[in-house]
PDB file of C-alpha atoms in Angstrom:
ATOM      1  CA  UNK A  26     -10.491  15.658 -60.175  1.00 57.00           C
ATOM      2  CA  UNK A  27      -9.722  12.816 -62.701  1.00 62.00           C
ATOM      3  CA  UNK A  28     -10.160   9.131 -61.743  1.00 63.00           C
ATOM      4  CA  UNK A  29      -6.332   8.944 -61.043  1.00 63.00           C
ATOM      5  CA  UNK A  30      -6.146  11.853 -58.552  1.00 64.00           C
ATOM      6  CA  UNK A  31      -8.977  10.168 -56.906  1.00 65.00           C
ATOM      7  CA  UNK A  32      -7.389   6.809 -56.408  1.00 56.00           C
ATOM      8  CA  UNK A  33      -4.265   8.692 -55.402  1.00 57.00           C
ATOM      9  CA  UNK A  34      -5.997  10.554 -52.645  1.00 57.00           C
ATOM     10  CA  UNK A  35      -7.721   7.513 -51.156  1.00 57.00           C
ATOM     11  CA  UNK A  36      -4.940   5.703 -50.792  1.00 57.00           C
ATOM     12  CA  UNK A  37      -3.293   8.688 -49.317  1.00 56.00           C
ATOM     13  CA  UNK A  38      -6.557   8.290 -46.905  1.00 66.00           C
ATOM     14  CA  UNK A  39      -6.177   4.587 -46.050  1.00 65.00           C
ATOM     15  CA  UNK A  40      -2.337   5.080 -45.288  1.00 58.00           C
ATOM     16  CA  UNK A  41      -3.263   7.784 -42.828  1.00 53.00           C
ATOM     17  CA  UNK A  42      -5.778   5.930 -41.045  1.00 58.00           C
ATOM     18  CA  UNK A  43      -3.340   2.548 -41.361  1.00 51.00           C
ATOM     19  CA  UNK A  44      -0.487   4.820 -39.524  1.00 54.00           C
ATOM     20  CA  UNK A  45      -2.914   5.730 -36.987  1.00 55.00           C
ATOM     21  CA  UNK A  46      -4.326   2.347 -35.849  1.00 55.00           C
ATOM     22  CA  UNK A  47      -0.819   0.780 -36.303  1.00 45.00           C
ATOM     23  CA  UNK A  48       0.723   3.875 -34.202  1.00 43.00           C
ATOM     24  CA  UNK A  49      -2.070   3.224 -31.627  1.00 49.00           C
ATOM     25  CA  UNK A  50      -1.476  -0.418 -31.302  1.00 44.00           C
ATOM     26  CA  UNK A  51       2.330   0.144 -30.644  1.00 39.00           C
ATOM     27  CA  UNK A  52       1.341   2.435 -28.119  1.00 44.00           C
ATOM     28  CA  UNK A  53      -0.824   0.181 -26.326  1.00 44.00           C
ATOM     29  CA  UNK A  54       1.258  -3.053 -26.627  1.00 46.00           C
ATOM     30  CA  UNK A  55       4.115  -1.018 -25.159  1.00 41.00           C
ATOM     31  CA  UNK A  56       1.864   0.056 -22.181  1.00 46.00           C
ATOM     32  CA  UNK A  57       0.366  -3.539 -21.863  1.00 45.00           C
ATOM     33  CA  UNK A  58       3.908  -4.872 -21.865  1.00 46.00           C
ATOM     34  CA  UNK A  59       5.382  -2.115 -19.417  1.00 48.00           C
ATOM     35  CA  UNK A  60       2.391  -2.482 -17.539  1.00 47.00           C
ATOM     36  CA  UNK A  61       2.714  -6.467 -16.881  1.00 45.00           C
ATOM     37  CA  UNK A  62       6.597  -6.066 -17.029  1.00 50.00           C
ATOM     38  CA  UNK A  63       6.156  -3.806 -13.672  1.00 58.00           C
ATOM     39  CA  UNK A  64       3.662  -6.230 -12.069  1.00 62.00           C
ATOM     40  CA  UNK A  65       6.116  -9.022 -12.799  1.00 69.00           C
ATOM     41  CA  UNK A  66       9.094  -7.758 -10.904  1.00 81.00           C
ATOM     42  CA  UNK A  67       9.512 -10.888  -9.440  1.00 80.00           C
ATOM     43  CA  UNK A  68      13.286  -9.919  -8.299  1.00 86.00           C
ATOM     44  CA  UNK A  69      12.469  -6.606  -7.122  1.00 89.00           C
ATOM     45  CA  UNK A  70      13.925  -7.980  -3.779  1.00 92.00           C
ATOM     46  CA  UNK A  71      16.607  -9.407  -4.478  1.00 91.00           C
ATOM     47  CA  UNK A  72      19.184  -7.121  -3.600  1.00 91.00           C
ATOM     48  CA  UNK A  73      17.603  -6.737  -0.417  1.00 92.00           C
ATOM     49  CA  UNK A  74      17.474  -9.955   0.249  1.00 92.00           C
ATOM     50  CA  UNK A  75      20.861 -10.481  -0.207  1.00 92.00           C
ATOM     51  CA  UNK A  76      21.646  -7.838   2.280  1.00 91.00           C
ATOM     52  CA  UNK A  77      20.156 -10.078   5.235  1.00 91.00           C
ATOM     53  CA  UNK A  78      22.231 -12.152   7.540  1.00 91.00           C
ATOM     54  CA  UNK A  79      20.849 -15.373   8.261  1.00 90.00           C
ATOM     55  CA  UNK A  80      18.540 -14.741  11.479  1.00 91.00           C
ATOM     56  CA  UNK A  81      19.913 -15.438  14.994  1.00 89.00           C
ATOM     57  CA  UNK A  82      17.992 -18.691  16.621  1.00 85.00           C
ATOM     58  CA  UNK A  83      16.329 -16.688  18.736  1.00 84.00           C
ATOM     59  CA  UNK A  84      15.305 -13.320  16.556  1.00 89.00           C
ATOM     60  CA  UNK A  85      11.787 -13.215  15.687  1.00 93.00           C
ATOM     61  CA  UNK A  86      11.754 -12.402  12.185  1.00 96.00           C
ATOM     62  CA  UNK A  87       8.393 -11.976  10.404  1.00 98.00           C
ATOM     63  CA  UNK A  88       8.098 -11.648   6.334  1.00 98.00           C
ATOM     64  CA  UNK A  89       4.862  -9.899   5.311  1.00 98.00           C
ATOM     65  CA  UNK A  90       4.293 -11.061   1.605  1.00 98.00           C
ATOM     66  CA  UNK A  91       1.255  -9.309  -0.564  1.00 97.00           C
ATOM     67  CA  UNK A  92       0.528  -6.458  -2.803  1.00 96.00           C
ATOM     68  CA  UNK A  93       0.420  -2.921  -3.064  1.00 95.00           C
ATOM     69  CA  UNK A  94      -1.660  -2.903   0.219  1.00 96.00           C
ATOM     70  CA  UNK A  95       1.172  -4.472   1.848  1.00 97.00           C
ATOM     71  CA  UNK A  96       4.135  -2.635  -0.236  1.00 96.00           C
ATOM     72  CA  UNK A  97       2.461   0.857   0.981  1.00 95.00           C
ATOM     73  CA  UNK A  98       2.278  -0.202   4.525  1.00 97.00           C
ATOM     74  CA  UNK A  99       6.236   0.106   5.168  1.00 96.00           C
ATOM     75  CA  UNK A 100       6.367   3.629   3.172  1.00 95.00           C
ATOM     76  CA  UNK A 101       3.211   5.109   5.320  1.00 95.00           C
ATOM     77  CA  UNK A 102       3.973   3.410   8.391  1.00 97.00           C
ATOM     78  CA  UNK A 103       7.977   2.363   8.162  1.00 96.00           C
ATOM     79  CA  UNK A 104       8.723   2.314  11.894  1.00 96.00           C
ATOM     80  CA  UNK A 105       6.056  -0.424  12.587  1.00 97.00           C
ATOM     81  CA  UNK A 106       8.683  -2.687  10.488  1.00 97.00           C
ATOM     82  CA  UNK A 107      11.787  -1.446  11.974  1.00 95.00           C
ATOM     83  CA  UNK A 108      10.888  -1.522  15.198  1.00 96.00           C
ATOM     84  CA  UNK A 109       9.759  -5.104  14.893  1.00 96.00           C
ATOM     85  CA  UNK A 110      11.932  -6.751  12.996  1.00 95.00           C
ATOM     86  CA  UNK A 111       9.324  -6.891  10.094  1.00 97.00           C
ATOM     87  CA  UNK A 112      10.447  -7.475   7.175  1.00 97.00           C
ATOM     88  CA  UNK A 113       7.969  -6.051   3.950  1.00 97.00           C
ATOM     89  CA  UNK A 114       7.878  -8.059   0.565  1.00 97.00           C
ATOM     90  CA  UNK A 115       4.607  -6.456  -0.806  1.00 96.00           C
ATOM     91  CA  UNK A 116       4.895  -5.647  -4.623  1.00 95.00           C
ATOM     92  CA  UNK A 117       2.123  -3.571  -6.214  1.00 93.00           C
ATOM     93  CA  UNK A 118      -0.527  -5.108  -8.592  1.00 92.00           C
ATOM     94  CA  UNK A 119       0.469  -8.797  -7.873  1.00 95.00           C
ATOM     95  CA  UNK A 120      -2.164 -11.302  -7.831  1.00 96.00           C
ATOM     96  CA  UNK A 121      -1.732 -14.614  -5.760  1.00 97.00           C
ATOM     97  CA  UNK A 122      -0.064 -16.795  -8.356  1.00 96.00           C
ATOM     98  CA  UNK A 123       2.782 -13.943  -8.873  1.00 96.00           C
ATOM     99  CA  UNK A 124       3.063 -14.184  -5.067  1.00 97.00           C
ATOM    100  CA  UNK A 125       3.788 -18.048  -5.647  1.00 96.00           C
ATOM    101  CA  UNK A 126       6.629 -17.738  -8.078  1.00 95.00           C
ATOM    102  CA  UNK A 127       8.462 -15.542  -6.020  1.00 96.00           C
ATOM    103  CA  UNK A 128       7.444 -17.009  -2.415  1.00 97.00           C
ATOM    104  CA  UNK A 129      10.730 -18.733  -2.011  1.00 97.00           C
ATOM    105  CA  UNK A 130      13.070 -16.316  -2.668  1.00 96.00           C
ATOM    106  CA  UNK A 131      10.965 -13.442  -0.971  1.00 97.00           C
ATOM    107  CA  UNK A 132      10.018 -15.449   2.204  1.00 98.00           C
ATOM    108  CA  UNK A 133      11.279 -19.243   2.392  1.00 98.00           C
ATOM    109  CA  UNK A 134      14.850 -18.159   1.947  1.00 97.00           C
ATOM    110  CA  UNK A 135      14.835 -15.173   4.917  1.00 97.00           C
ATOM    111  CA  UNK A 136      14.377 -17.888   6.769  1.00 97.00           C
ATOM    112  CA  UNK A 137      11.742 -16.126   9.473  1.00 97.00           C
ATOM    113  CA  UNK A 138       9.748 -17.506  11.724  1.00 97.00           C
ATOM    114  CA  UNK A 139       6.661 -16.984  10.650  1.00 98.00           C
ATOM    115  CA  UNK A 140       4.756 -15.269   7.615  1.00 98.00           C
ATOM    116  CA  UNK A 141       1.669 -13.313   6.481  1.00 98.00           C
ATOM    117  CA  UNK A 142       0.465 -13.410   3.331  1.00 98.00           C
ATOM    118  CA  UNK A 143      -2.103 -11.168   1.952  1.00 98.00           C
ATOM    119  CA  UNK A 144      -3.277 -11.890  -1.736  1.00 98.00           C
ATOM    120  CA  UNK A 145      -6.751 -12.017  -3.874  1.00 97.00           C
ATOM    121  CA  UNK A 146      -7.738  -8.402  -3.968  1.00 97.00           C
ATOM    122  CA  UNK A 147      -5.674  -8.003  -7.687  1.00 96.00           C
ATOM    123  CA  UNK A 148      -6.999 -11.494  -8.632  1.00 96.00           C
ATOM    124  CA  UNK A 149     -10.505 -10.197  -8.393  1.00 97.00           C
ATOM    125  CA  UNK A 150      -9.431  -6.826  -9.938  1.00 95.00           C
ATOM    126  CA  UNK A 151      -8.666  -9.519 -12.613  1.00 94.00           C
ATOM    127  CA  UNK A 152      -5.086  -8.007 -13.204  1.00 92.00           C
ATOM    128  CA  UNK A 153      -2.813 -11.355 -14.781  1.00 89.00           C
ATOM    129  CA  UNK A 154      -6.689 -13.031 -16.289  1.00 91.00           C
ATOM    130  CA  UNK A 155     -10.034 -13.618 -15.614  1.00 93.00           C
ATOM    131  CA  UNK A 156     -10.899 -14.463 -11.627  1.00 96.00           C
ATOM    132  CA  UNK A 157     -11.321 -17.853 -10.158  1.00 97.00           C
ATOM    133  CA  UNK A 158     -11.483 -18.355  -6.930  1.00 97.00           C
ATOM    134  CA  UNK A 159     -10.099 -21.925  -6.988  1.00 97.00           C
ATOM    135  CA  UNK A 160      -7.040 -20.832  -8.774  1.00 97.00           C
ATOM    136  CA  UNK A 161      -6.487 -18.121  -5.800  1.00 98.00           C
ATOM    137  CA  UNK A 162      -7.321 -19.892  -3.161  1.00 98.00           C
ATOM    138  CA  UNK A 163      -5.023 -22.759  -4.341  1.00 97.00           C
ATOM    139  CA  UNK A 164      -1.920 -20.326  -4.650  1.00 97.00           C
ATOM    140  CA  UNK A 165      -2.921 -19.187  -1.208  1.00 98.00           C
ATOM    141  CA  UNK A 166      -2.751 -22.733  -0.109  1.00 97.00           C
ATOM    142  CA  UNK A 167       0.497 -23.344  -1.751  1.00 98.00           C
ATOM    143  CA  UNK A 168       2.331 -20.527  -0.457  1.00 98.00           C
ATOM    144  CA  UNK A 169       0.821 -21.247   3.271  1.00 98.00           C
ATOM    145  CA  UNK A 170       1.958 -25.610   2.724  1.00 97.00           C
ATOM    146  CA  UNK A 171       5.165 -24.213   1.771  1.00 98.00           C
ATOM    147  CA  UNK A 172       6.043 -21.897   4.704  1.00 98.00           C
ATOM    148  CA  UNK A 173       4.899 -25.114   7.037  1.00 97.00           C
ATOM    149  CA  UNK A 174       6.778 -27.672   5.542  1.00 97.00           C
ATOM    150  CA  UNK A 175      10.200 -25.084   5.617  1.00 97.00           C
ATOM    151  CA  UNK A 176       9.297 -24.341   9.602  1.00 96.00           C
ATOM    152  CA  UNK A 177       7.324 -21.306   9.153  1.00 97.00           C
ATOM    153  CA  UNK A 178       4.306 -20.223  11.020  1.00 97.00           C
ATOM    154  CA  UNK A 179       1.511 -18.729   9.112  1.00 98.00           C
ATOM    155  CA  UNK A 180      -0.484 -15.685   9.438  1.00 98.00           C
ATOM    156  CA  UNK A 181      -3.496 -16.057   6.436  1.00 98.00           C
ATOM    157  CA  UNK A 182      -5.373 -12.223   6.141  1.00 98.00           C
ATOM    158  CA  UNK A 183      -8.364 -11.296   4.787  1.00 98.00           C
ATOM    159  CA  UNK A 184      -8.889  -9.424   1.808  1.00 97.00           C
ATOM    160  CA  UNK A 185      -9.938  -5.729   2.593  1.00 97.00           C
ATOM    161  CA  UNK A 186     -12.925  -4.221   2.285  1.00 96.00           C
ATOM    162  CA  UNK A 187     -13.832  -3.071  -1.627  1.00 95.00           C
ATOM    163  CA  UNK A 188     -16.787  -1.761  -3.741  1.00 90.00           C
ATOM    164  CA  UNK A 189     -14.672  -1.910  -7.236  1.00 87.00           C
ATOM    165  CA  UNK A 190     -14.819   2.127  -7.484  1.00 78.00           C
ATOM    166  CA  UNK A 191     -12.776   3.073  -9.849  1.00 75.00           C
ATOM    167  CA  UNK A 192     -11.625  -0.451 -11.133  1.00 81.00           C
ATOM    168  CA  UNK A 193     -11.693  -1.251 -14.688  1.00 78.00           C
ATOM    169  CA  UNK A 194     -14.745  -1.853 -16.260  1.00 79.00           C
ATOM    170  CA  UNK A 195     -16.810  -5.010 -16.406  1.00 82.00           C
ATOM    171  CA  UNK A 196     -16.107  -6.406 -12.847  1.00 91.00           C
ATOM    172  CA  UNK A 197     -19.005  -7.062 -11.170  1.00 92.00           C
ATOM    173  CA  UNK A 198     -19.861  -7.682  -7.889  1.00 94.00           C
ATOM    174  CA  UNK A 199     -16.928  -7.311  -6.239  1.00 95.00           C
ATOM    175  CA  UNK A 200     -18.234  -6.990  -2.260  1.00 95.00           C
ATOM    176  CA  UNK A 201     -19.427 -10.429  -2.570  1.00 96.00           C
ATOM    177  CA  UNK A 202     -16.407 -11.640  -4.254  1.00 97.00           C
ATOM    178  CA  UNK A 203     -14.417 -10.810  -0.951  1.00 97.00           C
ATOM    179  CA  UNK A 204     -16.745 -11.908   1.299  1.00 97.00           C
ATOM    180  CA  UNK A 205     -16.724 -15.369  -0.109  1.00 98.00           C
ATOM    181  CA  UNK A 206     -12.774 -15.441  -1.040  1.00 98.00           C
ATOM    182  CA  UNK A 207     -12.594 -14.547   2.915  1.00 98.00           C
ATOM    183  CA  UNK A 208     -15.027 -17.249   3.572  1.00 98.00           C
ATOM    184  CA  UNK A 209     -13.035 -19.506   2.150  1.00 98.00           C
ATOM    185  CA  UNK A 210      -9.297 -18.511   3.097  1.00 98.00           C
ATOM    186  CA  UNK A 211     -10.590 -18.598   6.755  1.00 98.00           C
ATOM    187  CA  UNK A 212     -12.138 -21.586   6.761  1.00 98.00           C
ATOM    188  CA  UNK A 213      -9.041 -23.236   5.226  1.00 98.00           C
ATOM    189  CA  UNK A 214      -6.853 -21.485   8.064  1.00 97.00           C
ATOM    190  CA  UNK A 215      -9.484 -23.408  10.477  1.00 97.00           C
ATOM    191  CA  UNK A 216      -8.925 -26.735   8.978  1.00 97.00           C
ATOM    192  CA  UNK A 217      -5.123 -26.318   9.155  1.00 96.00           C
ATOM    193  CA  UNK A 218      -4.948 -24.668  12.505  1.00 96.00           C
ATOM    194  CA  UNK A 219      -3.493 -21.221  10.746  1.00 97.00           C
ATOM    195  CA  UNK A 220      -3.860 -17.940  12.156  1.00 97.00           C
ATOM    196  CA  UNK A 221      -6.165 -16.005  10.408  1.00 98.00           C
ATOM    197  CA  UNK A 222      -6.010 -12.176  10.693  1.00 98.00           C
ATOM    198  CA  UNK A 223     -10.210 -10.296   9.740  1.00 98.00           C
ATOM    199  CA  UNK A 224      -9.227  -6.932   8.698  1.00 98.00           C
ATOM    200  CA  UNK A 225     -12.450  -6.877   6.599  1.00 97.00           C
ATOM    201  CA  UNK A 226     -14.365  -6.959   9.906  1.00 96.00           C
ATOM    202  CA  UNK A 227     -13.298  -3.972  11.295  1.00 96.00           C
ATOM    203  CA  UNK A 228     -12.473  -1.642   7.988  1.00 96.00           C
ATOM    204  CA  UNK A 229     -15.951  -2.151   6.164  1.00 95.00           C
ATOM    205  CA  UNK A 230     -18.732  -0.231   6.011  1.00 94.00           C
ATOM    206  CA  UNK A 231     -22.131  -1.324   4.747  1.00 90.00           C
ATOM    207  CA  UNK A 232     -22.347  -1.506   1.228  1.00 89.00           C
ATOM    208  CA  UNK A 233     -19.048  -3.707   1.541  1.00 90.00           C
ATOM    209  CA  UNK A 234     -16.581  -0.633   0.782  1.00 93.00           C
ATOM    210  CA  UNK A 235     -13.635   0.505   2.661  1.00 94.00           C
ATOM    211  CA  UNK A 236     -14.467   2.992   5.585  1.00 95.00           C
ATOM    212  CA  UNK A 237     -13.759   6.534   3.940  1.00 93.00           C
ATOM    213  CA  UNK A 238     -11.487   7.460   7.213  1.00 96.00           C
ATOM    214  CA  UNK A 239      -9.089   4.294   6.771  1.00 96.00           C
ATOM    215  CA  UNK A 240      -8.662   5.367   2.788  1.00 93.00           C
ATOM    216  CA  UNK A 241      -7.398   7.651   0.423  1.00 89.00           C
ATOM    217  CA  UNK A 242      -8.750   6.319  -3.112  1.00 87.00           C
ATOM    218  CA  UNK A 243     -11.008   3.341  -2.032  1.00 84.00           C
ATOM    219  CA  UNK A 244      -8.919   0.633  -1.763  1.00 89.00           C
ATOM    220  CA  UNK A 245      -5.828   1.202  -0.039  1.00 93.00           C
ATOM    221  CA  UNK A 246      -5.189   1.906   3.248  1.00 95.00           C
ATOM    222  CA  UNK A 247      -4.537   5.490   5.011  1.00 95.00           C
ATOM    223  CA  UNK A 248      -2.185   5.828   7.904  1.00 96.00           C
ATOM    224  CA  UNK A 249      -5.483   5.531  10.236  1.00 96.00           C
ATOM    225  CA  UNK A 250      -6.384   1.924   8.329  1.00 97.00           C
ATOM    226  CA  UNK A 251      -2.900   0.790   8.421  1.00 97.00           C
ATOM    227  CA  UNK A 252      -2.995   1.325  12.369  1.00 97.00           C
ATOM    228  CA  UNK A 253      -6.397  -0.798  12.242  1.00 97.00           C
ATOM    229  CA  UNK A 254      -4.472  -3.007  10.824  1.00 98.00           C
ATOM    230  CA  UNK A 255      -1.384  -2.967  13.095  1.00 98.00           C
ATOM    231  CA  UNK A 256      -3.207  -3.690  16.120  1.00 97.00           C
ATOM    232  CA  UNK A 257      -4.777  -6.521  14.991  1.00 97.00           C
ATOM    233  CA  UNK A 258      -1.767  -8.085  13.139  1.00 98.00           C
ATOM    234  CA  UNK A 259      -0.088  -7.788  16.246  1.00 96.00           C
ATOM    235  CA  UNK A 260      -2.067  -9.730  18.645  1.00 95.00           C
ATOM    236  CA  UNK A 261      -1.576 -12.372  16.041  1.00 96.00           C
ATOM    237  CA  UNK A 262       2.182 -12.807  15.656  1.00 97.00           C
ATOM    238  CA  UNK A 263       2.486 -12.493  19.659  1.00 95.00           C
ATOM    239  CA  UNK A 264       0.282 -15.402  19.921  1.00 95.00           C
ATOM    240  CA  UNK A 265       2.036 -17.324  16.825  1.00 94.00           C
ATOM    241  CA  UNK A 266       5.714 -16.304  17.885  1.00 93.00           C
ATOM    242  CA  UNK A 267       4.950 -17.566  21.555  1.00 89.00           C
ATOM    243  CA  UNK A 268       3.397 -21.116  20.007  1.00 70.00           C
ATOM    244  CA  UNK A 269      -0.284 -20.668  20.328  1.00 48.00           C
ATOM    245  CA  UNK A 270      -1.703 -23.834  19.661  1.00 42.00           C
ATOM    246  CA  UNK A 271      -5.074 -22.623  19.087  1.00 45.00           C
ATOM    247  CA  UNK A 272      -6.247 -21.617  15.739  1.00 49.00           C
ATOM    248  CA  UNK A 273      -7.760 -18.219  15.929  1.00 57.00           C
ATOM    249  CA  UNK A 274      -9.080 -15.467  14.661  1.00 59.00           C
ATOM    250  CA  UNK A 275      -8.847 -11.397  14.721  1.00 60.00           C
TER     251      UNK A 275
END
């Protein structure tokens, strides 16, 4: 092969390989893009929101605001909403701050009287950045001042139960990441006289994962964990909606 040829067929090689990583980078910025694009969906509700009448003085509306834990729970468990005039604004993959932007719209605006917000599993999971507790638990205390200040009464939850199985690589420690976020979110409930609702409690097992009965991947609840759930979320609004005075926990 003369030195022409050769230079010809290298080239040839180096546009092949340039086609490939430039082909693979398309394909990945269009998944990163859908990906964030889905998590975004900070109007997924409004159509539904629309739909609502403004509540009746004495109709005891609830909004339960979160993630995919809390979008799942009316598809598993739908009657539990209907039947109490729940109302579900969960959206899957959302971290706390996404929760923020939409907060108004999704809860303030439904006018109900009284909220529970569930957010900081995705923030550790580390899905819109890097974790920091501060910046979570600050959203959480945003989205809690707001409902207060617009009449609402709040219901904070803990995060559930999670040993990071089959997260993305490069999180570490995630038990004790919960335990502490929870720390933290109930002892701000105590200082404000808030509600707060332990599911962790009652759904753990020892090494700080979700019970394998309440689960079907790990991290989100089964019909059996959602009823766990139920029964303690319950005894919460019924003390909230009847003007409970007393911070507490369940």
């Amino acid at each position: 092969m003369n030195k022409r040829k050769k230079v010809l067929v290298v080239l040839f090689i180096i546009s092949v390989v340039l086609n490939i990583i430039l082909t693979g980078y398309i394909a990945f910025d269009y998944y990163r893009n859908k990906r964030y694009k889905d998590i975004f969906k900070l109007n997924a509700y409004a159509w539904m929101n629309n739909q609502l009448e403004i509540p009746k003085y004495d109709e005891n509306r609830v909004v339960f605001i979160g993630n995919s834990i809390t979008e799942n729970w009316v598809h598993l468990r739908y009657k539990f909403f209907t039947e109490n005039n729940y109302i579900c604004r969960g959206i899957g993959g959302q971290t706390s701050s996404l929760l923020l932007l939409r907060f108004r719209q999704d809860v303030i605006e439904l006018q109900p009287k009284a909220v529970v917000i569930n957010a900081g599993i995705n923030d550790i999971a580390e899905n819109t950045g890097a974790y920091d507790p501060d910046f979570t638990l600050s959203n959480i205390m945003s989205m809690a001042e707001l409902a207060k200040a617009n009449g609402i009464k709040v219901i904070l939850s803990s995060v559930l139960p999670s040993n990071g199985y089959g997260w993305r690589g490069g999180i570490e420690n995630v038990p004790q990441k919960i335990i502490e976020l929870n720390e933290r979110i109930k002892s701000y409930a105590q200082e404000m006289g808030f509600y707060y609702v332990d599911y962790y409690t009652s759904m753990k097992v020892e090494d700080g994962s979700l019970k394998s009965s309440y689960t079907f991947d790990g991290l989100h609840p089964n019909e059996e964990g959602y009823k766990i759930m139920e029964a303690l979320i319950q005894n919460a609004i019924k003390d909230v909606l009847n003007d409970s005075q007393t911070t507490k926990t369940e």
